[in-house]
mmCIF file of C-alpha atoms in Angstrom:
data_model
loop_
_atom_site.group_PDB
_atom_site.id
_atom_site.type_symbol
_atom_site.label_atom_id
_atom_site.label_comp_id
_atom_site.label_asym_id
_atom_site.label_seq_id
_atom_site.Cartn_x
_atom_site.Cartn_y
_atom_site.Cartn_z
ATOM 1 C CA MET D 664 33.805 -0.408 7.323
ATOM 2 C CA PRO D 665 30.057 0.346 7.552
ATOM 3 C CA VAL D 666 28.056 0.441 10.757
ATOM 4 C CA ALA D 667 24.947 -1.720 11.027
ATOM 5 C CA ILE D 668 21.991 -1.938 13.378
ATOM 6 C CA ILE D 669 20.010 -5.177 13.609
ATOM 7 C CA THR D 670 16.741 -5.069 15.524
ATOM 8 C CA GLY D 671 15.665 -8.341 17.080
ATOM 9 C CA GLY D 672 19.372 -9.049 17.009
ATOM 10 C CA LEU D 673 19.455 -11.662 19.760
ATOM 11 C CA SER D 674 17.108 -14.265 18.321
ATOM 12 C CA GLY D 675 16.213 -16.080 15.121
ATOM 13 C CA ILE D 676 16.952 -14.268 11.865
ATOM 14 C CA GLY D 677 18.294 -11.227 13.729
ATOM 15 C CA LEU D 678 20.834 -13.304 15.659
ATOM 16 C CA ALA D 679 21.957 -15.179 12.541
ATOM 17 C CA THR D 680 22.417 -11.849 10.743
ATOM 18 C CA SER D 681 24.285 -10.244 13.641
ATOM 19 C CA LYS D 682 26.795 -13.103 13.685
ATOM 20 C CA MET D 683 27.175 -13.143 9.905
ATOM 21 C CA LEU D 684 27.774 -9.405 9.553
ATOM 22 C CA ALA D 685 30.182 -9.398 12.486
ATOM 23 C CA GLY D 686 32.058 -12.233 10.811
ATOM 24 C CA ARG D 687 32.366 -10.035 7.709
ATOM 25 C CA GLY D 688 34.009 -7.321 9.807
ATOM 26 C CA VAL D 689 31.024 -4.968 9.995
ATOM 27 C CA LYS D 690 30.755 -2.791 13.087
ATOM 28 C CA LEU D 691 27.322 -3.425 14.508
ATOM 29 C CA ALA D 692 24.780 -2.929 17.225
ATOM 30 C CA ALA D 693 22.479 -5.847 17.976
ATOM 31 C CA VAL D 694 19.338 -4.210 19.317
ATOM 32 C CA SER D 695 16.723 -5.921 21.454
ATOM 33 C CA SER D 696 14.498 -5.134 24.397
ATOM 34 C CA ARG D 697 15.919 -8.340 25.924
ATOM 35 C CA VAL D 698 19.547 -7.225 26.121
ATOM 36 C CA GLY D 699 20.916 -8.090 29.573
ATOM 37 C CA SER D 700 18.416 -10.886 30.150
ATOM 38 C CA SER D 701 19.978 -14.108 31.407
ATOM 39 C CA GLN D 702 17.961 -15.987 28.764
ATOM 40 C CA TYR D 703 19.806 -14.165 25.979
ATOM 41 C CA LYS D 704 23.298 -13.992 27.449
ATOM 42 C CA LYS D 705 24.410 -16.879 25.225
ATOM 43 C CA ALA D 706 23.270 -14.975 22.136
ATOM 44 C CA GLU D 707 25.175 -11.859 23.215
ATOM 45 C CA ASN D 708 28.327 -13.932 23.716
ATOM 46 C CA GLN D 709 27.911 -15.535 20.284
ATOM 47 C CA ILE D 710 27.749 -12.120 18.624
ATOM 48 C CA LYS D 711 30.783 -10.887 20.534
ATOM 49 C CA SER D 712 32.704 -14.025 19.571
ATOM 50 C CA ALA D 713 31.827 -13.490 15.902
ATOM 51 C CA ALA D 714 32.973 -9.866 16.154
ATOM 52 C CA GLU D 715 36.315 -10.962 17.613
ATOM 53 C CA LYS D 716 36.822 -13.389 14.722
ATOM 54 C CA GLY D 717 35.847 -10.657 12.267
ATOM 55 C CA ASN D 718 38.212 -8.208 13.958
ATOM 56 C CA THR D 719 35.445 -5.682 14.440
ATOM 57 C CA THR D 720 33.442 -3.914 17.138
ATOM 58 C CA CYS D 721 29.962 -4.797 18.335
ATOM 59 C CA ILE D 722 27.615 -3.775 21.078
ATOM 60 C CA CYS D 723 24.333 -5.227 22.293
ATOM 61 C CA HIS D 724 21.985 -2.433 23.254
ATOM 62 C CA ALA D 725 18.478 -2.367 24.689
ATOM 63 C CA ILE D 726 16.000 -0.308 22.676
ATOM 64 C CA ASP D 727 12.218 -0.467 22.763
ATOM 65 C CA ILE D 728 11.599 0.057 19.045
ATOM 66 C CA ARG D 729 7.937 0.844 19.766
ATOM 67 C CA ASN D 730 8.944 3.954 21.709
ATOM 68 C CA PRO D 731 10.202 7.083 19.872
ATOM 69 C CA GLU D 732 12.214 8.336 22.858
ATOM 70 C CA SER D 733 13.911 4.966 23.364
ATOM 71 C CA VAL D 734 14.812 4.859 19.652
ATOM 72 C CA THR D 735 16.204 8.410 19.665
ATOM 73 C CA GLN D 736 18.279 7.867 22.796
ATOM 74 C CA GLY D 737 19.497 4.465 21.639
ATOM 75 C CA LEU D 738 20.557 5.723 18.230
ATOM 76 C CA ALA D 739 22.475 8.608 19.794
ATOM 77 C CA LEU D 740 24.471 6.181 21.947
ATOM 78 C CA ILE D 741 25.139 3.846 19.017
ATOM 79 C CA GLN D 742 26.283 6.719 16.810
ATOM 80 C CA GLU D 743 28.605 7.976 19.544
ATOM 81 C CA THR D 744 30.046 4.485 20.107
ATOM 82 C CA LEU D 745 30.294 3.096 16.573
ATOM 83 C CA GLY D 746 29.847 6.017 14.177
ATOM 84 C CA ASN D 747 27.210 6.892 11.597
ATOM 85 C CA VAL D 748 24.807 4.064 10.804
ATOM 86 C CA THR D 749 24.586 3.152 7.098
ATOM 87 C CA ILE D 750 22.964 -0.298 7.361
ATOM 88 C CA LEU D 751 19.629 -0.922 9.075
ATOM 89 C CA ILE D 752 18.120 -4.387 9.336
ATOM 90 C CA ASN D 753 14.623 -4.471 10.814
ATOM 91 C CA ALA D 754 14.348 -8.098 11.916
ATOM 92 C CA ALA D 755 12.395 -7.735 15.170
ATOM 93 C CA GLY D 756 8.996 -9.362 15.033
ATOM 94 C CA THR D 757 6.119 -10.609 17.117
ATOM 95 C CA TYR D 758 2.660 -12.064 16.569
ATOM 96 C CA HIS D 759 -0.617 -12.680 18.382
ATOM 97 C CA HIS D 760 -2.537 -15.853 17.564
ATOM 98 C CA GLU D 761 -6.167 -14.802 18.029
ATOM 99 C CA ALA D 762 -9.367 -15.113 16.002
ATOM 100 C CA LEU D 763 -10.872 -11.835 14.799
ATOM 101 C CA ASP D 764 -13.953 -12.061 16.986
ATOM 102 C CA ASN D 765 -11.763 -12.460 20.059
ATOM 103 C CA HIS D 766 -8.706 -10.493 18.983
ATOM 104 C CA SER D 767 -7.604 -8.225 21.811
ATOM 105 C CA PHE D 768 -6.922 -4.586 21.045
ATOM 106 C CA GLU D 769 -3.730 -4.831 23.099
ATOM 107 C CA GLY D 770 -2.535 -7.735 20.937
ATOM 108 C CA TRP D 771 -3.326 -5.814 17.764
ATOM 109 C CA GLU D 772 -1.518 -2.708 18.981
ATOM 110 C CA ASP D 773 1.571 -4.628 20.061
ATOM 111 C CA THR D 774 1.810 -6.533 16.773
ATOM 112 C CA ILE D 775 1.532 -3.360 14.703
ATOM 113 C CA ALA D 776 3.959 -1.528 17.003
ATOM 114 C CA VAL D 777 6.748 -4.100 16.772
ATOM 115 C CA ASN D 778 6.349 -5.167 13.140
ATOM 116 C CA LEU D 779 5.514 -1.827 11.504
ATOM 117 C CA THR D 780 5.870 1.179 13.801
ATOM 118 C CA GLY D 781 9.282 -0.032 15.006
ATOM 119 C CA PRO D 782 10.784 -0.220 11.484
ATOM 120 C CA PHE D 783 9.333 3.217 10.721
ATOM 121 C CA LEU D 784 10.870 4.750 13.854
ATOM 122 C CA MET D 785 14.236 3.075 13.259
ATOM 123 C CA THR D 786 14.292 4.155 9.605
ATOM 124 C CA ARG D 787 13.401 7.721 10.519
ATOM 125 C CA ALA D 788 16.127 7.836 13.172
ATOM 126 C CA CYS D 789 18.835 6.439 10.879
ATOM 127 C CA TRP D 790 17.816 8.533 7.888
ATOM 128 C CA PRO D 791 19.868 11.707 8.578
ATOM 129 C CA MET D 792 23.064 9.657 8.988
ATOM 130 C CA MET D 793 22.483 7.848 5.691
ATOM 131 C CA VAL D 794 21.638 11.050 3.824
ATOM 132 C CA SER D 795 24.782 12.682 5.205
ATOM 133 C CA ALA D 796 26.894 9.699 4.141
ATOM 134 C CA LYS D 797 25.163 9.571 0.721
ATOM 135 C CA HIS D 798 24.860 5.853 1.302
ATOM 136 C CA GLY D 799 22.376 3.603 3.055
ATOM 137 C CA ARG D 800 21.091 0.043 2.986
ATOM 138 C CA ILE D 801 17.762 -0.783 4.652
ATOM 139 C CA ILE D 802 16.488 -4.350 4.777
ATOM 140 C CA ASN D 803 13.109 -5.181 6.284
ATOM 141 C CA VAL D 804 12.140 -8.735 7.221
ATOM 142 C CA ALA D 805 8.563 -9.127 6.017
ATOM 143 C CA SER D 806 6.790 -12.451 5.446
ATOM 144 C CA THR D 807 4.722 -14.455 3.002
ATOM 145 C CA ALA D 808 1.956 -13.533 5.456
ATOM 146 C CA ALA D 809 2.127 -10.076 3.845
ATOM 147 C CA HIS D 810 0.949 -11.659 0.590
ATOM 148 C CA ARG D 811 -1.473 -14.306 1.783
ATOM 149 C CA GLY D 812 -3.732 -13.996 4.795
ATOM 150 C CA MET D 813 -3.545 -16.576 7.570
ATOM 151 C CA GLU D 814 -6.464 -17.359 9.834
ATOM 152 C CA GLU D 815 -6.086 -15.997 13.364
ATOM 153 C CA TYR D 816 -3.113 -13.761 12.470
ATOM 154 C CA ALA D 817 -4.904 -10.542 11.508
ATOM 155 C CA GLY D 818 -2.421 -8.214 13.188
ATOM 156 C CA TYR D 819 0.666 -9.996 11.889
ATOM 157 C CA CYS D 820 -0.538 -10.215 8.278
ATOM 158 C CA SER D 821 -1.640 -6.580 8.299
ATOM 159 C CA ALA D 822 1.621 -5.325 9.792
ATOM 160 C CA LYS D 823 3.818 -7.255 7.378
ATOM 161 C CA ALA D 824 1.788 -6.039 4.391
ATOM 162 C CA GLY D 825 2.285 -2.497 5.663
ATOM 163 C CA LEU D 826 6.004 -3.138 6.047
ATOM 164 C CA ILE D 827 6.319 -3.927 2.329
ATOM 165 C CA GLN D 828 4.654 -0.610 1.485
ATOM 166 C CA LEU D 829 6.966 1.210 3.912
ATOM 167 C CA THR D 830 9.882 -0.478 2.142
ATOM 168 C CA GLN D 831 8.748 0.797 -1.246
ATOM 169 C CA VAL D 832 8.123 4.351 -0.043
ATOM 170 C CA THR D 833 11.545 4.370 1.626
ATOM 171 C CA ALA D 834 13.149 3.202 -1.625
ATOM 172 C CA LEU D 835 11.553 6.067 -3.561
ATOM 173 C CA GLU D 836 12.573 8.715 -1.040
ATOM 174 C CA GLY D 837 16.023 7.204 -0.637
ATOM 175 C CA ALA D 838 16.832 6.993 -4.343
ATOM 176 C CA PRO D 839 18.285 10.534 -4.664
ATOM 177 C CA HIS D 840 20.597 9.807 -1.696
ATOM 178 C CA ASN D 841 21.935 6.374 -2.751
ATOM 179 C CA ILE D 842 19.818 4.742 -0.032
ATOM 180 C CA THR D 843 18.304 1.423 -1.028
ATOM 181 C CA SER D 844 15.400 -0.261 0.724
ATOM 182 C CA ASN D 845 14.320 -3.860 0.176
ATOM 183 C CA SER D 846 12.277 -6.429 2.045
ATOM 184 C CA ILE D 847 12.500 -10.192 2.326
ATOM 185 C CA SER D 848 9.392 -12.348 2.601
ATOM 186 C CA PRO D 849 10.264 -15.832 3.827
ATOM 187 C CA SER D 850 7.833 -18.653 4.390
ATOM 188 C CA TRP D 851 8.325 -20.760 7.538
ATOM 189 C CA VAL D 852 11.811 -20.258 8.993
ATOM 190 C CA ASP D 853 13.212 -22.409 11.795
ATOM 191 C CA THR D 854 13.265 -19.833 14.599
ATOM 192 C CA PRO D 855 12.017 -19.589 18.194
ATOM 193 C CA MET D 856 9.073 -17.525 16.925
ATOM 194 C CA MET D 857 8.041 -20.311 14.540
ATOM 195 C CA LYS D 858 8.248 -22.835 17.363
ATOM 196 C CA ALA D 859 6.089 -20.660 19.629
ATOM 197 C CA SER D 860 3.577 -20.011 16.839
ATOM 198 C CA LEU D 861 3.159 -23.671 15.914
ATOM 199 C CA THR D 862 2.952 -24.660 19.575
ATOM 200 C CA ASN D 863 0.062 -22.223 20.074
ATOM 201 C CA ARG D 864 -1.697 -23.406 16.913
ATOM 202 C CA ALA D 865 -1.265 -27.052 17.887
ATOM 203 C CA ARG D 866 -2.824 -26.338 21.267
ATOM 204 C CA SER D 867 -5.832 -24.559 19.740
ATOM 205 C CA ARG D 868 -6.343 -27.292 17.121
ATOM 206 C CA GLY D 869 -5.777 -30.135 19.543
ATOM 207 C CA VAL D 870 -3.005 -31.712 17.465
ATOM 208 C CA ASN D 871 0.639 -32.603 18.029
ATOM 209 C CA VAL D 872 3.055 -29.782 17.177
ATOM 210 C CA GLU D 873 5.053 -32.137 14.950
ATOM 211 C CA THR D 874 1.964 -32.454 12.767
ATOM 212 C CA LEU D 875 2.144 -28.729 12.055
ATOM 213 C CA TYR D 876 5.889 -28.914 11.405
ATOM 214 C CA ASN D 877 5.175 -31.591 8.815
ATOM 215 C CA GLU D 878 2.496 -29.396 7.228
ATOM 216 C CA ALA D 879 5.010 -26.548 7.036
ATOM 217 C CA ARG D 880 7.527 -28.818 5.336
ATOM 218 C CA LYS D 881 4.918 -29.920 2.778
ATOM 219 C CA ASP D 882 4.125 -26.265 1.977
ATOM 220 C CA ASN D 883 7.734 -25.915 0.802
ATOM 221 C CA PRO D 884 8.364 -27.610 -2.577
ATOM 222 C CA GLN D 885 11.816 -28.507 -1.234
ATOM 223 C CA SER D 886 10.072 -30.400 1.583
ATOM 224 C CA ARG D 887 11.954 -28.656 4.366
ATOM 225 C CA ILE D 888 11.906 -25.656 6.658
ATOM 226 C CA ILE D 889 14.131 -22.723 5.729
ATOM 227 C CA THR D 890 16.992 -21.922 8.105
ATOM 228 C CA ALA D 891 17.689 -18.545 9.703
ATOM 229 C CA ASP D 892 21.181 -18.612 8.181
ATOM 230 C CA GLU D 893 19.681 -18.685 4.681
ATOM 231 C CA ILE D 894 17.777 -15.475 5.352
ATOM 232 C CA ALA D 895 20.875 -13.967 6.965
ATOM 233 C CA HIS D 896 22.890 -14.716 3.806
ATOM 234 C CA GLN D 897 20.350 -12.824 1.710
ATOM 235 C CA ILE D 898 20.308 -9.910 4.147
ATOM 236 C CA THR D 899 24.112 -9.769 4.202
ATOM 237 C CA TRP D 900 24.249 -9.705 0.409
ATOM 238 C CA LEU D 901 21.701 -6.886 0.259
ATOM 239 C CA ALA D 902 23.609 -4.957 2.925
ATOM 240 C CA LEU D 903 27.096 -5.325 1.478
ATOM 241 C CA ASP D 904 27.166 -6.590 -2.091
ATOM 242 C CA ALA D 905 23.905 -5.875 -3.944
ATOM 243 C CA PRO D 906 23.907 -3.344 -6.810
ATOM 244 C CA LEU D 907 22.505 0.128 -6.260
ATOM 245 C CA ALA D 908 19.718 -0.500 -8.784
ATOM 246 C CA LEU D 909 18.172 -3.190 -6.585
ATOM 247 C CA THR D 910 15.757 -1.220 -4.430
ATOM 248 C CA GLY D 911 12.056 -1.208 -3.625
ATOM 249 C CA GLU D 912 11.865 -4.974 -4.064
ATOM 250 C CA ASP D 913 10.292 -7.662 -1.931
ATOM 251 C CA ILE D 914 12.317 -10.862 -2.272
ATOM 252 C CA MET D 915 10.351 -14.049 -1.706
ATOM 253 C CA MET D 916 12.238 -16.911 -0.044
ATOM 254 C CA THR D 917 9.863 -19.868 -0.053
ATOM 255 C CA GLY D 918 11.766 -22.844 -1.460
ATOM 256 C CA GLY D 919 9.860 -22.420 -4.712
ATOM 257 C CA ALA D 920 6.322 -21.930 -3.427
ATOM 258 C CA SER D 921 4.324 -19.391 -5.394
ATOM 259 C CA TRP D 922 2.756 -17.678 -2.368
#
């Protein structure tokens, strides 16, 4: 059975994916800087419960994906505990809601670090294990924000656009080694990050947050907000069942919207 790493594995899309892969019997490490926090203990227990049902092994491990040393040390422990990693899911994400003329440098740096530098560092660290195994599956969670700019999200849009290019470069370099690399670009997904984002936007616009939820629903031709489980299903398919020829692609999941 393959070994998977899921960054951002304790929340939103990452949590849904951790539980789904564990349920399929995949050995996995759910990675987050929040591992051990009382706020995320429930999530850790949910992953462990899914692993028990899937008759597999899982660990929750703290890694700061922005830090090369933390990534290197974390990957060494995961490899020692679970074996060589052949599936990498970069689901960790963050954003800063700030207008350009008041956008802090710290906010820009953090957004780029988590959404783009982190996937690069994790890919680089997992690469030798995948090359050695002559098999690898890398899935990056991008966003429709990579394709269409959003006011007051300069860092987030820029980082996600860069992530799609990293995905394509990784696919080209991975092709001789049977390593595939694909990204998924969802529109609004019902996650804690969406809730926080819309709450901040509602505050700055002086409107009720439910108004923005309704706007998000109207942006989706299916008139709803996509669930984290839907994205996790697509990630799981790419990780376990997709054909080798599918690589270098960005898969839009928007309920039919053309952006």
